[in-house]
PDB file of C-alpha atoms and ligand atoms in Angstrom:
ATOM      1  CA  MET A   1     -35.881  26.918 -55.385  1.00  0.00           C
ATOM      2  CA  LEU A   2     -36.683  25.688 -51.918  1.00  0.00           C
ATOM      3  CA  ASP A   3     -40.011  24.861 -50.322  1.00  0.00           C
ATOM      4  CA  ASP A   4     -40.676  27.969 -48.326  1.00  0.00           C
ATOM      5  CA  VAL A   5     -43.583  30.277 -49.120  1.00  0.00           C
ATOM      6  CA  PHE A   6     -41.432  33.127 -50.488  1.00  0.00           C
ATOM      7  CA  CYS A   7     -39.592  30.834 -52.882  1.00  0.00           C
ATOM      8  CA  LYS A   8     -42.973  29.688 -54.032  1.00  0.00           C
ATOM      9  CA  ILE A   9     -44.050  33.314 -54.617  1.00  0.00           C
ATOM     10  CA  VAL A  10     -40.861  34.053 -56.585  1.00  0.00           C
ATOM     11  CA  SER A  11     -41.379  30.912 -58.740  1.00  0.00           C
ATOM     12  CA  GLY A  12     -45.012  31.858 -59.413  1.00  0.00           C
ATOM     13  CA  GLU A  13     -46.409  28.845 -57.569  1.00  0.00           C
ATOM     14  CA  ILE A  14     -48.204  31.069 -55.036  1.00  0.00           C
ATOM     15  CA  LYS A  15     -49.806  34.387 -55.901  1.00  0.00           C
ATOM     16  CA  ALA A  16     -48.855  37.627 -54.086  1.00  0.00           C
ATOM     17  CA  ASP A  17     -49.598  41.327 -54.320  1.00  0.00           C
ATOM     18  CA  ILE A  18     -46.266  42.454 -55.806  1.00  0.00           C
ATOM     19  CA  VAL A  19     -45.394  46.183 -55.430  1.00  0.00           C
ATOM     20  CA  TYR A  20     -41.820  46.114 -56.693  1.00  0.00           C
ATOM     21  CA  LYS A  21     -39.505  43.642 -58.507  1.00  0.00           C
ATOM     22  CA  ASP A  22     -35.961  43.727 -59.841  1.00  0.00           C
ATOM     23  CA  ASN A  23     -33.323  41.115 -60.535  1.00  0.00           C
ATOM     24  CA  ASP A  24     -32.429  40.758 -56.846  1.00  0.00           C
ATOM     25  CA  PHE A  25     -35.519  41.715 -54.818  1.00  0.00           C
ATOM     26  CA  TRP A  26     -39.250  41.314 -54.708  1.00  0.00           C
ATOM     27  CA  VAL A  27     -41.429  43.451 -52.507  1.00  0.00           C
ATOM     28  CA  ILE A  28     -44.927  42.103 -51.694  1.00  0.00           C
ATOM     29  CA  LYS A  29     -47.801  43.099 -49.430  1.00  0.00           C
ATOM     30  CA  ASP A  30     -47.861  41.055 -46.219  1.00  0.00           C
ATOM     31  CA  ILE A  31     -50.880  38.715 -46.227  1.00  0.00           C
ATOM     32  CA  ASN A  32     -51.594  39.630 -42.590  1.00  0.00           C
ATOM     33  CA  PRO A  33     -50.848  43.343 -42.379  1.00  0.00           C
ATOM     34  CA  GLN A  34     -49.935  44.781 -38.912  1.00  0.00           C
ATOM     35  CA  ALA A  35     -50.114  48.396 -40.138  1.00  0.00           C
ATOM     36  CA  PRO A  36     -51.808  50.255 -43.012  1.00  0.00           C
ATOM     37  CA  VAL A  37     -48.656  49.719 -45.043  1.00  0.00           C
ATOM     38  CA  HIS A  38     -46.905  46.355 -44.362  1.00  0.00           C
ATOM     39  CA  LEU A  39     -44.573  45.198 -47.087  1.00  0.00           C
ATOM     40  CA  LEU A  40     -41.961  42.447 -47.210  1.00  0.00           C
ATOM     41  CA  ILE A  41     -38.631  42.957 -48.946  1.00  0.00           C
ATOM     42  CA  ILE A  42     -37.564  39.534 -50.161  1.00  0.00           C
ATOM     43  CA  PRO A  43     -34.283  38.492 -51.935  1.00  0.00           C
ATOM     44  CA  ALA A  44     -35.350  36.589 -55.080  1.00  0.00           C
ATOM     45  CA  LYS A  45     -32.509  34.107 -54.312  1.00  0.00           C
ATOM     46  CA  HIS A  46     -33.080  31.859 -51.354  1.00  0.00           C
ATOM     47  CA  PHE A  47     -31.162  32.766 -48.177  1.00  0.00           C
ATOM     48  CA  THR A  48     -32.575  31.236 -45.028  1.00  0.00           C
ATOM     49  CA  SER A  49     -30.885  33.605 -42.582  1.00  0.00           C
ATOM     50  CA  LEU A  50     -28.322  36.355 -42.222  1.00  0.00           C
ATOM     51  CA  GLU A  51     -25.803  33.621 -41.332  1.00  0.00           C
ATOM     52  CA  ASP A  52     -26.572  31.911 -44.640  1.00  0.00           C
ATOM     53  CA  PHE A  53     -26.338  35.248 -46.459  1.00  0.00           C
ATOM     54  CA  MET A  54     -22.894  35.943 -44.982  1.00  0.00           C
ATOM     55  CA  GLU A  55     -21.515  32.704 -46.354  1.00  0.00           C
ATOM     56  CA  GLY A  56     -21.906  33.516 -50.037  1.00  0.00           C
ATOM     57  CA  GLU A  57     -20.687  36.097 -52.465  1.00  0.00           C
ATOM     58  CA  ASN A  58     -23.386  38.595 -51.702  1.00  0.00           C
ATOM     59  CA  ASP A  59     -21.455  41.799 -51.425  1.00  0.00           C
ATOM     60  CA  GLY A  60     -23.671  44.810 -51.405  1.00  0.00           C
ATOM     61  CA  LEU A  61     -26.950  42.903 -51.641  1.00  0.00           C
ATOM     62  CA  LEU A  62     -28.033  43.551 -48.086  1.00  0.00           C
ATOM     63  CA  GLY A  63     -27.255  47.275 -48.417  1.00  0.00           C
ATOM     64  CA  ARG A  64     -29.327  47.302 -51.588  1.00  0.00           C
ATOM     65  CA  ALA A  65     -32.272  45.762 -49.649  1.00  0.00           C
ATOM     66  CA  PHE A  66     -32.379  48.973 -47.594  1.00  0.00           C
ATOM     67  CA  VAL A  67     -32.221  51.136 -50.728  1.00  0.00           C
ATOM     68  CA  VAL A  68     -35.124  49.121 -52.133  1.00  0.00           C
ATOM     69  CA  ALA A  69     -36.993  49.553 -48.899  1.00  0.00           C
ATOM     70  CA  HIS A  70     -36.699  53.289 -49.049  1.00  0.00           C
ATOM     71  CA  LYS A  71     -37.685  53.350 -52.733  1.00  0.00           C
ATOM     72  CA  VAL A  72     -40.937  51.374 -52.084  1.00  0.00           C
ATOM     73  CA  ALA A  73     -41.643  53.554 -49.017  1.00  0.00           C
ATOM     74  CA  HIS A  74     -41.546  56.551 -51.417  1.00  0.00           C
ATOM     75  CA  LYS A  75     -43.785  54.668 -53.821  1.00  0.00           C
ATOM     76  CA  ALA A  76     -46.245  53.882 -50.994  1.00  0.00           C
ATOM     77  CA  GLY A  77     -46.234  57.610 -50.032  1.00  0.00           C
ATOM     78  CA  ILE A  78     -44.870  57.061 -46.517  1.00  0.00           C
ATOM     79  CA  ALA A  79     -41.186  57.956 -46.910  1.00  0.00           C
ATOM     80  CA  GLU A  80     -41.608  61.526 -45.647  1.00  0.00           C
ATOM     81  CA  LYS A  81     -43.651  60.713 -42.546  1.00  0.00           C
ATOM     82  CA  GLY A  82     -41.538  57.676 -41.705  1.00  0.00           C
ATOM     83  CA  TYR A  83     -41.669  53.911 -41.416  1.00  0.00           C
ATOM     84  CA  ARG A  84     -40.071  51.002 -39.554  1.00  0.00           C
ATOM     85  CA  LEU A  85     -37.922  48.161 -40.854  1.00  0.00           C
ATOM     86  CA  ILE A  86     -37.816  44.923 -39.008  1.00  0.00           C
ATOM     87  CA  LEU A  87     -35.843  41.722 -39.621  1.00  0.00           C
ATOM     88  CA  ASN A  88     -36.825  38.815 -37.488  1.00  0.00           C
ATOM     89  CA  GLU A  89     -34.106  36.257 -37.098  1.00  0.00           C
ATOM     90  CA  GLY A  90     -34.299  32.749 -35.637  1.00  0.00           C
ATOM     91  CA  GLU A  91     -36.782  31.276 -33.170  1.00  0.00           C
ATOM     92  CA  ASP A  92     -36.340  33.920 -30.470  1.00  0.00           C
ATOM     93  CA  GLY A  93     -36.595  36.666 -33.122  1.00  0.00           C
ATOM     94  CA  GLY A  94     -39.974  35.300 -34.145  1.00  0.00           C
ATOM     95  CA  LYS A  95     -39.081  34.342 -37.669  1.00  0.00           C
ATOM     96  CA  LEU A  96     -41.848  32.224 -39.206  1.00  0.00           C
ATOM     97  CA  VAL A  97     -40.816  32.041 -42.876  1.00  0.00           C
ATOM     98  CA  PRO A  98     -37.287  30.621 -43.308  1.00  0.00           C
ATOM     99  CA  HIS A  99     -36.391  32.952 -46.156  1.00  0.00           C
ATOM    100  CA  LEU A 100     -34.545  36.170 -45.296  1.00  0.00           C
ATOM    101  CA  HIS A 101     -36.888  39.187 -45.451  1.00  0.00           C
ATOM    102  CA  ILE A 102     -37.318  42.626 -44.111  1.00  0.00           C
ATOM    103  CA  HIS A 103     -40.671  43.971 -42.925  1.00  0.00           C
ATOM    104  CA  LEU A 104     -41.526  47.577 -43.888  1.00  0.00           C
ATOM    105  CA  LEU A 105     -44.273  49.017 -41.693  1.00  0.00           C
ATOM    106  CA  GLY A 106     -45.901  52.436 -41.789  1.00  0.00           C
ATOM    107  CA  GLY A 107     -48.928  54.498 -42.815  1.00  0.00           C
ATOM    108  CA  LYS A 108     -49.661  55.448 -39.182  1.00  0.00           C
ATOM    109  CA  LYS A 109     -47.731  56.655 -36.156  1.00  0.00           C
ATOM    110  CA  LEU A 110     -46.296  53.394 -34.796  1.00  0.00           C
ATOM    111  CA  GLY A 111     -45.987  52.824 -31.070  1.00  0.00           C
ATOM    112  CA  PRO A 112     -42.714  53.369 -29.286  1.00  0.00           C
ATOM    113  CA  LYS A 113     -42.339  49.665 -28.429  1.00  0.00           C
ATOM    114  CA  ILE A 114     -40.801  47.151 -30.781  1.00  0.00           C
ATOM    115  CA  VAL A 115     -40.939  44.297 -28.282  1.00  0.00           C
ATOM    116  CA  LYS A 116     -44.010  42.908 -26.487  1.00  0.00           C
TER     117      LYS A 116
HETATM  118  P1  5GP B 201     -41.654  36.500 -39.979  1.00  0.00           P
HETATM  119  O1  5GP B 201     -42.295  36.294 -38.694  1.00  0.00           O
HETATM  120  O2  5GP B 201     -41.083  35.230 -40.606  1.00  0.00           O
HETATM  121  O3  5GP B 201     -40.647  37.644 -39.961  1.00  0.00           O
HETATM  122  O4  5GP B 201     -42.787  37.063 -40.918  1.00  0.00           O
HETATM  123  C1  5GP B 201     -43.314  36.380 -42.053  1.00  0.00           C
HETATM  124  C2  5GP B 201     -44.424  37.237 -42.585  1.00  0.00           C
HETATM  125  O5  5GP B 201     -44.847  36.670 -43.821  1.00  0.00           O
HETATM  126  C3  5GP B 201     -45.664  37.365 -41.737  1.00  0.00           C
HETATM  127  O6  5GP B 201     -45.906  38.754 -41.455  1.00  0.00           O
HETATM  128  C4  5GP B 201     -46.733  36.771 -42.553  1.00  0.00           C
HETATM  129  O7  5GP B 201     -47.997  37.451 -42.439  1.00  0.00           O
HETATM  130  C5  5GP B 201     -46.230  36.840 -44.007  1.00  0.00           C
HETATM  131  N1  5GP B 201     -46.642  35.770 -44.867  1.00  0.00           N
HETATM  132  C6  5GP B 201     -46.710  34.442 -44.541  1.00  0.00           C
HETATM  133  N2  5GP B 201     -47.234  33.738 -45.584  1.00  0.00           N
HETATM  134  C7  5GP B 201     -47.459  34.628 -46.592  1.00  0.00           C
HETATM  135  C8  5GP B 201     -47.962  34.516 -47.887  1.00  0.00           C
HETATM  136  O8  5GP B 201     -48.299  33.420 -48.418  1.00  0.00           O
HETATM  137  N3  5GP B 201     -48.096  35.683 -48.567  1.00  0.00           N
HETATM  138  C9  5GP B 201     -47.719  36.878 -48.095  1.00  0.00           C
HETATM  139  N4  5GP B 201     -47.939  37.947 -48.908  1.00  0.00           N
HETATM  140  N5  5GP B 201     -47.287  37.046 -46.862  1.00  0.00           N
HETATM  141  C10 5GP B 201     -47.123  35.914 -46.110  1.00  0.00           C
END
């Protein structure tokens, strides 16, 4: 386990509001929600970035992240009306936590812009 906040959540060192968990993924509520539903899909194993992810034997894991995202969107009651998935990568992408994760946002009609 590394020192980032999501590794600390997976190891139990930091508490989080967990909405879904399996062997490969955790889904938690974002601590600073930007929409009525704002969840984070987090691989339990540490990957810093997509680059890092591509280097290992991780066949199918990224695809499964999207299946998990849709599953939790259903669970949150927003699958039918829709939601947005965002993956921030690197400094220009605005990534703050160096542990690969996907944002799931919804629960209201989101604006047309994804960049500001
Ligand atoms: P990034 O900019 O890296 O894509 O987004 C990181 C996200 O993690 C942010 O939306 C931030 O609010 C969330 N976050 C940071 N620290 C914590 C934490 O300790 N707990 C939870 N639940 N979310 C966090």
